[in-house]
Coordinates of C-alpha atoms in Angstrom, one line a residue:
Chain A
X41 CA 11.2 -30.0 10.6
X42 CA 10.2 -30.1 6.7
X43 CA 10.4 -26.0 6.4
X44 CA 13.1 -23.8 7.6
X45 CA 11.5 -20.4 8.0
X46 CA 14.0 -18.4 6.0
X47 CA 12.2 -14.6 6.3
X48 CA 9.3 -13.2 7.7
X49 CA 7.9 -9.9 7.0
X50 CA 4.4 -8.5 7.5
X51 CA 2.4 -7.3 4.8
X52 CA -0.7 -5.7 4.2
X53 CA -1.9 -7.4 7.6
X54 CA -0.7 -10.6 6.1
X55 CA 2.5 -12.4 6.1
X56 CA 5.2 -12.5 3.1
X57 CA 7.3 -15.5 4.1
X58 CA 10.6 -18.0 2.9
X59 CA 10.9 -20.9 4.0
X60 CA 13.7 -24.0 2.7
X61 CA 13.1 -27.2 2.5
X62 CA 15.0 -30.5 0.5
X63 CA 13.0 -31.5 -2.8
X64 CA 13.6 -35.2 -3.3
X65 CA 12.4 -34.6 -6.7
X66 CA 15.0 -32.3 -7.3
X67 CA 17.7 -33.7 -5.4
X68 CA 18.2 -30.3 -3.5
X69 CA 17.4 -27.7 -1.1
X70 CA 15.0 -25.2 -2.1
X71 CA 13.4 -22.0 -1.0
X72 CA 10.2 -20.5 -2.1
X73 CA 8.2 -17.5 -1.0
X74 CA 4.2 -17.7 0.4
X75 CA 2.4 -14.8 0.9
X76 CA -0.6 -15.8 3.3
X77 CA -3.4 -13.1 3.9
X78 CA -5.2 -12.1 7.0
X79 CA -7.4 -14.3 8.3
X80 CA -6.3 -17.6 7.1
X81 CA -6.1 -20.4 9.6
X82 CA -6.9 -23.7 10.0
X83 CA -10.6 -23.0 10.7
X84 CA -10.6 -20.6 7.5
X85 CA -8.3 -21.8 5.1
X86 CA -7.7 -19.6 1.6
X87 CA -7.5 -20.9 -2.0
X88 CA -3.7 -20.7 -3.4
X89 CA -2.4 -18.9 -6.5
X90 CA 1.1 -20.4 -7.8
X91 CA 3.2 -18.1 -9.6
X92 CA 6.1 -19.1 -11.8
X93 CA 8.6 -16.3 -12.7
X94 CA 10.8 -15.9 -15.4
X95 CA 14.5 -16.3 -16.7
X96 CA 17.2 -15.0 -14.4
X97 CA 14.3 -14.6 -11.6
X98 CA 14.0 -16.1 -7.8
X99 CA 11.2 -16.9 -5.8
X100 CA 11.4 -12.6 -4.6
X101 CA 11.1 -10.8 -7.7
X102 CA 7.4 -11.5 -8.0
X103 CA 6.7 -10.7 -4.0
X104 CA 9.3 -7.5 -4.6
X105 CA 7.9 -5.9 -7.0
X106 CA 4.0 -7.3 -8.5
X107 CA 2.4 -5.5 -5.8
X108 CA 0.0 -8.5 -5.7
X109 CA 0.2 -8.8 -1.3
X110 CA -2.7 -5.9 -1.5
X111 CA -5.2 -7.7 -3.8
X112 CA -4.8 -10.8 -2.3
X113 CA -5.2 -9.2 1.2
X114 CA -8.5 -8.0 0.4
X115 CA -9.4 -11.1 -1.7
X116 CA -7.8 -13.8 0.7
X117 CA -5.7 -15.7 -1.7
X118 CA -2.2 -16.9 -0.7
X119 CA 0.4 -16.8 -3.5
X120 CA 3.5 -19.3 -3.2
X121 CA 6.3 -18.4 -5.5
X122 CA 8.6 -20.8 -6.2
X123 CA 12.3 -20.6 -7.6
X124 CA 12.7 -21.1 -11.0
X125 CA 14.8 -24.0 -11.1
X126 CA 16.9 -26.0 -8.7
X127 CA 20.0 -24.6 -6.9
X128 CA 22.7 -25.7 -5.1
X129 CA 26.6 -27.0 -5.8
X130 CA 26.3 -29.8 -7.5
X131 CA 23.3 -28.5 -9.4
X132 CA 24.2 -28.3 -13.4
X133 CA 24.1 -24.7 -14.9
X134 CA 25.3 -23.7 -18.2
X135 CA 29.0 -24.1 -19.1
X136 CA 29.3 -20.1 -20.2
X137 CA 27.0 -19.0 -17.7
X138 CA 24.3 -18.1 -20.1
X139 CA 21.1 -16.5 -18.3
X140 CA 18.6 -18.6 -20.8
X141 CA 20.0 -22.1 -19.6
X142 CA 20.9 -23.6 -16.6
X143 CA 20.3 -21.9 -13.5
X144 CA 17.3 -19.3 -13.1
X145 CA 16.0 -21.0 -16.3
X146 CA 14.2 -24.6 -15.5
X147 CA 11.5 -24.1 -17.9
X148 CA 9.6 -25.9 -15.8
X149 CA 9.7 -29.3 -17.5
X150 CA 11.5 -32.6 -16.0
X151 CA 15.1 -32.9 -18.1
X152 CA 15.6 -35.7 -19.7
X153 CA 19.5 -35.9 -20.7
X154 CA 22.6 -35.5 -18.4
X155 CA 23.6 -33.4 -17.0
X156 CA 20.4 -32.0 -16.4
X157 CA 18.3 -34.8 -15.5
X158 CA 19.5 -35.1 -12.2
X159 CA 18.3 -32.1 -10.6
X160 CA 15.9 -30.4 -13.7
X161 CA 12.9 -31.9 -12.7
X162 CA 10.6 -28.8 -12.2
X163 CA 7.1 -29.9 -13.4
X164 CA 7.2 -32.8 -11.3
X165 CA 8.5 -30.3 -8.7
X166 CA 5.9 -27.7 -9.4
X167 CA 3.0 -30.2 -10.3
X168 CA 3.6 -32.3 -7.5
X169 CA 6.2 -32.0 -4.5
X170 CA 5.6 -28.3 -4.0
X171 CA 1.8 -28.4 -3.3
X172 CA 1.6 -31.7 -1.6
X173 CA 3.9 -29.4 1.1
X174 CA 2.3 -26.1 1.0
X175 CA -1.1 -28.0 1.5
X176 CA 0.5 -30.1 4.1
X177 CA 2.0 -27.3 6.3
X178 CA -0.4 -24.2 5.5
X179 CA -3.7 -23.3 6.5
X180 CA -4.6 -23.6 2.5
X181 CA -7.6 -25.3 0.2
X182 CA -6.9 -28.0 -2.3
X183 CA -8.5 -24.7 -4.9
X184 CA -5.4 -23.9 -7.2
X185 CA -4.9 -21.4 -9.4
X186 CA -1.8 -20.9 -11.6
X187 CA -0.2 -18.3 -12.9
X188 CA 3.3 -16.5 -14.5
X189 CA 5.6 -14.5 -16.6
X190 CA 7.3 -15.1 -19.9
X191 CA 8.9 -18.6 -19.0
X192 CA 7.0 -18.7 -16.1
X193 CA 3.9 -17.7 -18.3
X194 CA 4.9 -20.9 -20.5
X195 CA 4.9 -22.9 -17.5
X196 CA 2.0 -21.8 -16.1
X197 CA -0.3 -22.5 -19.4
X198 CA 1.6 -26.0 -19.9
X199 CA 1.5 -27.2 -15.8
X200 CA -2.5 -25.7 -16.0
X201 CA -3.4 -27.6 -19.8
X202 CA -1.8 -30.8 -19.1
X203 CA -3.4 -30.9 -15.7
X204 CA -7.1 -28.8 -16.0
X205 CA -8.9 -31.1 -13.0
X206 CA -5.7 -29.7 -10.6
X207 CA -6.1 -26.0 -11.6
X208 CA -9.6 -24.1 -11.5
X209 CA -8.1 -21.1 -13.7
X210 CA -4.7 -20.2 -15.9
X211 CA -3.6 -16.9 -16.6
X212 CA 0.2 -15.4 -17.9
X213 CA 1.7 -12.9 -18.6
X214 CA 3.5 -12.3 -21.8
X215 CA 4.0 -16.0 -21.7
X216 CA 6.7 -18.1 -24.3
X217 CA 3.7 -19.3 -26.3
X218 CA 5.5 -21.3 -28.5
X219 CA 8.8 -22.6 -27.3
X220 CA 9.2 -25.1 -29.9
X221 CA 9.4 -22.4 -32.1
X222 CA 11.7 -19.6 -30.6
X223 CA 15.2 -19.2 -29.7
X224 CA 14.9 -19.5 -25.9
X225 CA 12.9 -22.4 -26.2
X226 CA 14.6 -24.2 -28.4
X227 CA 17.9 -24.2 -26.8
X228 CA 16.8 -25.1 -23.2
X229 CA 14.6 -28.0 -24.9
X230 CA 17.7 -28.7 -27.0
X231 CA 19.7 -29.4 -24.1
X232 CA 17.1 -30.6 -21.0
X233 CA 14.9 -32.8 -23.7
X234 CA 17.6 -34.0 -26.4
X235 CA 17.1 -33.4 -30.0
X236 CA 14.0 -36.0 -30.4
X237 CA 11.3 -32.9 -30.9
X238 CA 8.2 -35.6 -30.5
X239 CA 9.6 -35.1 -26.9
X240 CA 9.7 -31.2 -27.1
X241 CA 5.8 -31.4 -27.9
X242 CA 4.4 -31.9 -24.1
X243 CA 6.2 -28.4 -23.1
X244 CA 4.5 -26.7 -25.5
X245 CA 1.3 -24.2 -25.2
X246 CA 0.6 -24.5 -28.6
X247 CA 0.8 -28.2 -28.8
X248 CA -1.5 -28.7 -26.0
X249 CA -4.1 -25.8 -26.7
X250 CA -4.5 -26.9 -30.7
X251 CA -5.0 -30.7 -29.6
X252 CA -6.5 -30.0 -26.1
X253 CA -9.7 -32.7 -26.5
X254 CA -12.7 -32.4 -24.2
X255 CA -11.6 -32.5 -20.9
X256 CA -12.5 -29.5 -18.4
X257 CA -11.4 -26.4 -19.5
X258 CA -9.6 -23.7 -17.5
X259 CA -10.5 -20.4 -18.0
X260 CA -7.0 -18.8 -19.4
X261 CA -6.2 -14.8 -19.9
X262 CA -3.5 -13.9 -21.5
X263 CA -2.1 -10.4 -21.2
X264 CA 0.8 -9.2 -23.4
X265 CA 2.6 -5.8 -23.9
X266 CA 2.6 -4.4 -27.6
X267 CA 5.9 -2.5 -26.7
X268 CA 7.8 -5.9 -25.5
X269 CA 11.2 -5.8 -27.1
X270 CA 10.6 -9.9 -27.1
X271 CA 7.4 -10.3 -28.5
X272 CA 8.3 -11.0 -32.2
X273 CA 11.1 -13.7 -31.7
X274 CA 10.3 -14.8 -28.7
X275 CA 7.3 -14.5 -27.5
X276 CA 4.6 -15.7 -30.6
X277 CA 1.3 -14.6 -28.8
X278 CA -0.2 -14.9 -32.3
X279 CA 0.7 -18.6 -32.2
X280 CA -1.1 -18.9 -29.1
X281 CA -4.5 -17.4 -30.1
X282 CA -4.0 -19.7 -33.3
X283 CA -3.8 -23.0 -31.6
X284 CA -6.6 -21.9 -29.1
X285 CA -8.8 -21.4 -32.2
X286 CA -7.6 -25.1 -33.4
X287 CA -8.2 -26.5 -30.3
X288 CA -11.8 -24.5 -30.0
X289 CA -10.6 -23.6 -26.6
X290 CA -11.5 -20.1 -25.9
X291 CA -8.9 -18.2 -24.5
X292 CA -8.8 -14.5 -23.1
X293 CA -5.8 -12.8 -25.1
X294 CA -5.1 -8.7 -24.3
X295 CA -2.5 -7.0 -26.0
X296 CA -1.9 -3.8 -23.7
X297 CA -0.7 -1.0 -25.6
X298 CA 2.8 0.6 -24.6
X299 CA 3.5 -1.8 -22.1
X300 CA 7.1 -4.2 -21.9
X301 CA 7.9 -7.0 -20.8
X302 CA 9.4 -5.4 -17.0
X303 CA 7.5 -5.7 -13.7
X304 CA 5.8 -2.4 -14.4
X305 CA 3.4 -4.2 -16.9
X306 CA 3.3 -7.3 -14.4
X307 CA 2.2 -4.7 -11.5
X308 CA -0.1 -2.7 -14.1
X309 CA -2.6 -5.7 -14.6
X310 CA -1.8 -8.0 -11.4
X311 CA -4.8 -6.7 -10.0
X312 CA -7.4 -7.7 -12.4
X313 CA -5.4 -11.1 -12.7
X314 CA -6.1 -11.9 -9.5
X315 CA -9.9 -11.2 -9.3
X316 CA -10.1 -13.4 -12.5
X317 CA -8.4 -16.2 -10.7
X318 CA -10.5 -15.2 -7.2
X319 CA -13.9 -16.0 -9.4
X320 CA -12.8 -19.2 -10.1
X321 CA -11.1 -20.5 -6.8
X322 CA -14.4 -19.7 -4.9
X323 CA -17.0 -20.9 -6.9
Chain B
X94 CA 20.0 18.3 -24.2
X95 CA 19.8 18.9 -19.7
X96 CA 18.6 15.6 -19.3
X97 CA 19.5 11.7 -21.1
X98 CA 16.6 9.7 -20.9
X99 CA 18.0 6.1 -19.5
X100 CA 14.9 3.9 -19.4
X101 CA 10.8 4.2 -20.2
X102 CA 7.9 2.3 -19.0
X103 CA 4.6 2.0 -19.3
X104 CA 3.1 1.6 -15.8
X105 CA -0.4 2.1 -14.9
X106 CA -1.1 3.9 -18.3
X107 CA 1.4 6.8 -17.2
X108 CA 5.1 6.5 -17.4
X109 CA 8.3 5.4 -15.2
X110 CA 10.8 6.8 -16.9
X111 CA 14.9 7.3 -15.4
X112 CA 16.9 10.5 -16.6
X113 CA 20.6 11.5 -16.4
X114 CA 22.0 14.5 -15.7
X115 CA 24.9 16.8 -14.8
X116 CA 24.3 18.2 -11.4
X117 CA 26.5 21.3 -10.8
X118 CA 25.6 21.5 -7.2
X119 CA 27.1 17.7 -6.7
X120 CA 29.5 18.1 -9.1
X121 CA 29.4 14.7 -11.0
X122 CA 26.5 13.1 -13.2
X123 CA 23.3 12.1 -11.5
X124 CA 20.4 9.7 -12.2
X125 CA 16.6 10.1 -11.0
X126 CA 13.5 8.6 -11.3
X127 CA 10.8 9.8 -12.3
X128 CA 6.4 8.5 -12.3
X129 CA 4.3 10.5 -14.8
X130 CA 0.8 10.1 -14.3
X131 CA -1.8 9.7 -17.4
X132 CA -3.0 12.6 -18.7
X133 CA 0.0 14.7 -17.2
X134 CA 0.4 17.3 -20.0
X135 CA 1.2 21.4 -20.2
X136 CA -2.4 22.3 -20.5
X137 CA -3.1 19.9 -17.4
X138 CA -0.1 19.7 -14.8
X139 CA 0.6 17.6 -11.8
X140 CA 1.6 18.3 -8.8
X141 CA 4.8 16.4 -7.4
X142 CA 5.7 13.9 -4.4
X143 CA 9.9 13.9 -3.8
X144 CA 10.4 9.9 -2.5
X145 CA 14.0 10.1 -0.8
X146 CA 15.3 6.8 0.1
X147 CA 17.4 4.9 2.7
X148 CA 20.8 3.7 3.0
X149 CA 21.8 1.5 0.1
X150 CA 18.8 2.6 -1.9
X151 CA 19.1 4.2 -5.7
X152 CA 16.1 5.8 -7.6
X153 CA 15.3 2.0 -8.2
X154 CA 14.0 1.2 -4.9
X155 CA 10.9 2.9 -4.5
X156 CA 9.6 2.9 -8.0
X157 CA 10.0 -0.9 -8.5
X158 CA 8.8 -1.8 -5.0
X159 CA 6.8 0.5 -3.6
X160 CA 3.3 -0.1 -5.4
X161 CA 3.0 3.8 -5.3
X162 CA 2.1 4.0 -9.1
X163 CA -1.4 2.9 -9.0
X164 CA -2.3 5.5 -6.8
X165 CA -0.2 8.3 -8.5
X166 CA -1.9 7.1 -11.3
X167 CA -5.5 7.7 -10.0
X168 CA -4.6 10.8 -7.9
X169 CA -2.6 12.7 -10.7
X170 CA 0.7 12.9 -8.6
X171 CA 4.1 13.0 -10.4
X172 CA 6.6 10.9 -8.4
X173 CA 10.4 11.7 -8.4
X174 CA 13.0 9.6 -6.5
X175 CA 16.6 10.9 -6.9
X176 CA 19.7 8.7 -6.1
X177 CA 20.8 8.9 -2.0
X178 CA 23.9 10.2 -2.7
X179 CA 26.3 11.5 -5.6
X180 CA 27.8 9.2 -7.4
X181 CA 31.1 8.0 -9.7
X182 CA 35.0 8.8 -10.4
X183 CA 36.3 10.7 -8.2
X184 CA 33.4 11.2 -5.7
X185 CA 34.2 10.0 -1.7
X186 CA 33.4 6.9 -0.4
X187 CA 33.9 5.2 3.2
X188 CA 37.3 3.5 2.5
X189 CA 35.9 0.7 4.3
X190 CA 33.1 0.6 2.0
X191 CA 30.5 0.7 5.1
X192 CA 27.2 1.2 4.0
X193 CA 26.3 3.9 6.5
X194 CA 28.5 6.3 4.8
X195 CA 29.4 7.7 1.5
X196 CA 28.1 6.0 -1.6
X197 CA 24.6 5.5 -0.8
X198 CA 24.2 6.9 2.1
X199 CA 24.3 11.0 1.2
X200 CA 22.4 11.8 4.6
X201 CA 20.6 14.6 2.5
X202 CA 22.7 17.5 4.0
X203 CA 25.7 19.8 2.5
X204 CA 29.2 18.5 3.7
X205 CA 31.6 20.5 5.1
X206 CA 34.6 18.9 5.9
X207 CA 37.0 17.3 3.0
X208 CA 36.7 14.8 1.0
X209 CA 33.0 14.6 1.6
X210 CA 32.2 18.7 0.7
X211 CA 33.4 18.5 -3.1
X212 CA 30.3 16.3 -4.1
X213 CA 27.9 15.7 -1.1
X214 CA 25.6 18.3 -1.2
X215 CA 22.2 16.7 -1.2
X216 CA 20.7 19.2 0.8
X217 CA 21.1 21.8 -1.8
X218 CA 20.6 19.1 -4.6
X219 CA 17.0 18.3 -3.2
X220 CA 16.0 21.6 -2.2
X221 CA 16.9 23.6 -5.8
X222 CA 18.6 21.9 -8.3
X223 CA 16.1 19.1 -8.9
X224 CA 12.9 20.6 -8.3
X225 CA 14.2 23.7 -11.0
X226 CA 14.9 21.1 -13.2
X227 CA 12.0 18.7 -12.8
X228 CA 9.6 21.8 -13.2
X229 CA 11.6 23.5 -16.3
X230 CA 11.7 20.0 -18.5
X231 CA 8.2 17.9 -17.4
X232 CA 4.6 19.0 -16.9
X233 CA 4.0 19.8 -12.9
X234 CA 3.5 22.5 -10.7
X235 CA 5.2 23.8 -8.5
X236 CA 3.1 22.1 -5.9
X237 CA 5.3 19.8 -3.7
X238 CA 5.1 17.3 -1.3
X239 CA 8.0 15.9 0.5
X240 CA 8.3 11.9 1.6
X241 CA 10.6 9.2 2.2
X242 CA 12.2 6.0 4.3
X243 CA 14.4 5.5 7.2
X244 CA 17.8 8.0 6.4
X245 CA 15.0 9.6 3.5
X246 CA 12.8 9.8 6.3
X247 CA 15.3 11.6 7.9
X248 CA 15.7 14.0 4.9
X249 CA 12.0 14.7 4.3
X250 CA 11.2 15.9 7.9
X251 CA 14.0 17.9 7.4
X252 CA 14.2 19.5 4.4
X253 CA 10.4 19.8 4.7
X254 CA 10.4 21.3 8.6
X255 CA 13.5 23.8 7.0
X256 CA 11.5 24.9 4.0
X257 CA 7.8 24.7 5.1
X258 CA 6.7 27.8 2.4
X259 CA 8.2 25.3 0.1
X260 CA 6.2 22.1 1.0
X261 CA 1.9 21.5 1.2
X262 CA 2.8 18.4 3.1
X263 CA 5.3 15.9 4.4
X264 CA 5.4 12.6 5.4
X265 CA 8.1 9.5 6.6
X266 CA 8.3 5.7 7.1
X267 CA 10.6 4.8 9.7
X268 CA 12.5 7.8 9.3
X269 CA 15.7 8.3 11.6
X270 CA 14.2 10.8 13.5
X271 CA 17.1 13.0 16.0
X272 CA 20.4 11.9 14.2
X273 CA 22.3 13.7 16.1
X274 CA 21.4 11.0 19.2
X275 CA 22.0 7.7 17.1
X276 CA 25.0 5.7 15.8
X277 CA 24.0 6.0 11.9
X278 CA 23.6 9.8 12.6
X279 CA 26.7 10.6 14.7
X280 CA 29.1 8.4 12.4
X281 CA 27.3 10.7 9.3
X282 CA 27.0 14.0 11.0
X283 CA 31.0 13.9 12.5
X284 CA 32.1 13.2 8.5
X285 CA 30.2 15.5 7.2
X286 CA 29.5 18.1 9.2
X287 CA 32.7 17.2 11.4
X288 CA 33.0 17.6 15.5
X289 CA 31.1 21.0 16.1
X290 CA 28.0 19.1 17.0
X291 CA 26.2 23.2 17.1
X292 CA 26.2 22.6 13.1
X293 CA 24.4 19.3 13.2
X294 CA 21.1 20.5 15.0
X295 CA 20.3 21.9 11.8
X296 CA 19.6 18.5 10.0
X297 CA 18.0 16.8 13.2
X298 CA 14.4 16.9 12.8
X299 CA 13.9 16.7 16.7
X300 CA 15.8 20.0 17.1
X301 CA 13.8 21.4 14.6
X302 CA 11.0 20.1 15.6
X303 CA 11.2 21.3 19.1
X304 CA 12.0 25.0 18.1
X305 CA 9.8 25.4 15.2
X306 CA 8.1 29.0 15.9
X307 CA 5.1 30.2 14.5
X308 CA 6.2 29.5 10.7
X309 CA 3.2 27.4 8.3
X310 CA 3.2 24.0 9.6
X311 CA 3.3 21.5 6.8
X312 CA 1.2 18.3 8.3
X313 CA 3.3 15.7 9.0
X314 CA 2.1 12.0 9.0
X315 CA 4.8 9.1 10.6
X316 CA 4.5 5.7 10.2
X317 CA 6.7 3.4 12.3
X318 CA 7.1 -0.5 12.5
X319 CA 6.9 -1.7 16.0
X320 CA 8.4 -4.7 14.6
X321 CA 11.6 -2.9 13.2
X322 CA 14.6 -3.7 14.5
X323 CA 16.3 -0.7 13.9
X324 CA 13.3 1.1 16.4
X325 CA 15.1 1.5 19.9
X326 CA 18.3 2.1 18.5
X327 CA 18.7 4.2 15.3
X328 CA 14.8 5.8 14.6
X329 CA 14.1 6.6 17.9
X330 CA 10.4 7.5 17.1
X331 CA 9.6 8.9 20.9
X332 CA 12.1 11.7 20.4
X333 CA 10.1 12.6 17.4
X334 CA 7.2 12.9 19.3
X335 CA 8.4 15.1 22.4
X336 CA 9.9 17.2 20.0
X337 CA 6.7 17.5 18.5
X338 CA 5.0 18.2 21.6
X339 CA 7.5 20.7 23.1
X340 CA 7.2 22.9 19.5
X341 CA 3.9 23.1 19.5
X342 CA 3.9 21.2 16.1
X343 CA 1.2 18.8 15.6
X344 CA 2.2 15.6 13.9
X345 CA 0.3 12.3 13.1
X346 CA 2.6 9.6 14.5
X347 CA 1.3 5.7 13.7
X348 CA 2.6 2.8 15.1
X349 CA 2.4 -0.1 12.7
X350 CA 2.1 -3.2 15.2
X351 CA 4.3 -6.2 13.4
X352 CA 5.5 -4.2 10.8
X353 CA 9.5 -4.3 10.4
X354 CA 12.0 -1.9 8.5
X355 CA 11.1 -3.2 5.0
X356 CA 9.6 -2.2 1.4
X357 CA 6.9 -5.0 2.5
X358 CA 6.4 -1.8 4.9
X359 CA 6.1 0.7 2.8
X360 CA 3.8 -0.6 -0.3
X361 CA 1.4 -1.6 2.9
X362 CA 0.9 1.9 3.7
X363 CA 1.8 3.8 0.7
X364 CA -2.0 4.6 -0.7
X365 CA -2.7 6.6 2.8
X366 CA 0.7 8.9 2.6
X367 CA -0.5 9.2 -1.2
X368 CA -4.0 10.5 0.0
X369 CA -2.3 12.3 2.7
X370 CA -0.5 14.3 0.6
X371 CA -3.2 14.4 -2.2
X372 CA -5.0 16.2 -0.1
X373 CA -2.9 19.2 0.7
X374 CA -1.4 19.1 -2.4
X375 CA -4.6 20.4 -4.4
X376 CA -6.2 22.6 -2.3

């Protein structure tokens, strides 16, 4: 058996699942969260949405707490939600236990120094491995959508520009626009990438979106809270809307007034995320 | 100051906002929750829903996985979720640190025996002290509707079926319906109340139920998992409805076919006991 059915709990006539299952590209087991909506079967599979959470988070804070199961009930979207980077003993983490490194924070990008590149392989994970399986085992479409928050929002725009023929739309929320730039991102691309920054460039939104050539274009919407205690520092939406402009790659950027950077904003606005997505995966 | 704001967030353009205070009914220092719709003000009040929780739970719970604001926020219903039990130095706890007793799991009555009387008044905590406060220090009337889950359950049929002049409507997922009957309920009721099982028919909904006399009747909506696996033993829905029937008390009871004991429960059915109580609640 490739999954090992982990939870089961129905949900607005669908089914919230885990399931664990070994990642050879990540050298160890894994569990990740699908929600599949009413309906879907083998005779009427459903386009998927893949969302990547952020630092500290697991594969349930997203199916806790978004509220998305009701949307894409009604709109017949499953969502898988991976974890957000690998697990396990064995499985480097950061020596002080830092929440911005290590464990819970994968940044989504394949490590290229030790002691990280032995298990910190999530792009390839996300990209590749973790599809090829959901589309393998699930009554699901080859239509992809991709989404996220913060470092998950970063992950989402970089996985979705570097790959636009894989994904039919992009959206994040108050994504790390520009981690080649910031704190956070700098220290986990310090440490996964080395101290080359050429290297640092692939992981970047900013990189991609200012130099992003004529190949298909996602759509991408962008929704960020005014009132989020990171946006300054860490955040550099401004950045984003910049490079789009460079790259002539029109993006959709919102700046939601009062909002922060918790799962109340993510559950505010996860509704009209997914209809944006929805008119893309069905068309 | 009465109250110490803790935490603010924007959520559905209202506001999810936690508050501390000293509660002189529980005798230690509280924490609630509370969901403030848009356009709440003096000159335009809301009306409010009490959430009570389940064993374990906090004023967390609810408001982070619920999916109840988006309706609030339409409707124009203030949501408060107090803790589910008192809290801190000094105040009881199982000294096996059970989770069916003590910390977390306040039962929503008034204790009687020692150590549990010094601090574990819910009861009276639910019924006067917050409501006074909630409607002295925030915008809302002093229209009230009463809801909550499993051991809340439990304490909205009763503090709603005890106080019905008090209440437009009430409603419960999965609530532990006769108490007095089931392992959580006995093990509470026998600490609390201790072995005079004459002054535990006062917090059993069944009893109450069954001898209700010709009082208002609040409408009562129940919805129940068939797929919970704490059905046959400890919620014990059937005794809820004989009750029901023997008092003369109409009450909506729902089986949920595949539904289990979880929040994944809950934000399925939310919106209707939202309506439900919308309903009453402005007439």
């Amino acid at each position: 058996m490739v999954l090992e059915p982990i939870s089961s709990n129905c949900s607005f006539g669908g089914w919230h699942r885990q399931y664990g299952h070994h990642s050879s590209v990540l050298n160890c087991a894994m569990r990740f969260a699908l929600y599949l909506p009413p309906g879907a079967s083998a005779e009427a599979p459903v386009p998927v949405l893949y969302w990547l959470s952020g630092l500290t988070c697991s594969d349930e804070n997203f199916m806790q707490k978004a509220g998305a199961q009701r949307v894409a009930a009604e709109l017949g979207i499953a969502i898988v939600a991976p974890d957000t980077s690998p697990r396990g003993e064995g499985v480097a983490d950061d020596p002080e236990g830092a929440y911005d490194l290590g464990l819970g924070a994968g940044f989504y990008i394949n490590a290229t120094e030790p002691p990280w590149s032995r298990h910190y392989r999530m792009y390839d994970y996300l990209l590749e491995e973790l599809p090829a399986l959901v589309e393998a085992e699930f009554p699901v479409t080859g239509q992809r959508a991709i989404s996220g928050h913060s470092m998950g929002g970063h992950g989402a725009l970089v996985i979705g520009l570097r790959n636009p023929e894989r994904y039919r739309s992009i959206s994040a929320f108050s994504p790390i626009c520009n981690p080649v730039n910031c704190p956070w991102g700098r220290k986990a691309f310090s440490a996964y990438l080395g101290e080359n920054q050429q290297a640092w460039r692939a992981y970047d939104a900013c990189e991609l979106l200012a130099h992003f050539g004529h190949r298909p274009q996602p759509p991408i919407l962008v929704d960020q809270g005014d009132a989020d205690s990171f946006l300054v520092e860490q955040l550099k939406p401004d950045a984003l809307t910049e490079a789009a402009r460079e790259g002539k790659y029109p993006i959709r950027m919102r700046m939601q007034p009062g909002y922060d950077h918790s799962y109340y904003f993510i559950a505010s606005f996860i509704e009209e995320h997914l209809r944006f997505h929805h008119s893309y995966l069905v068309t």
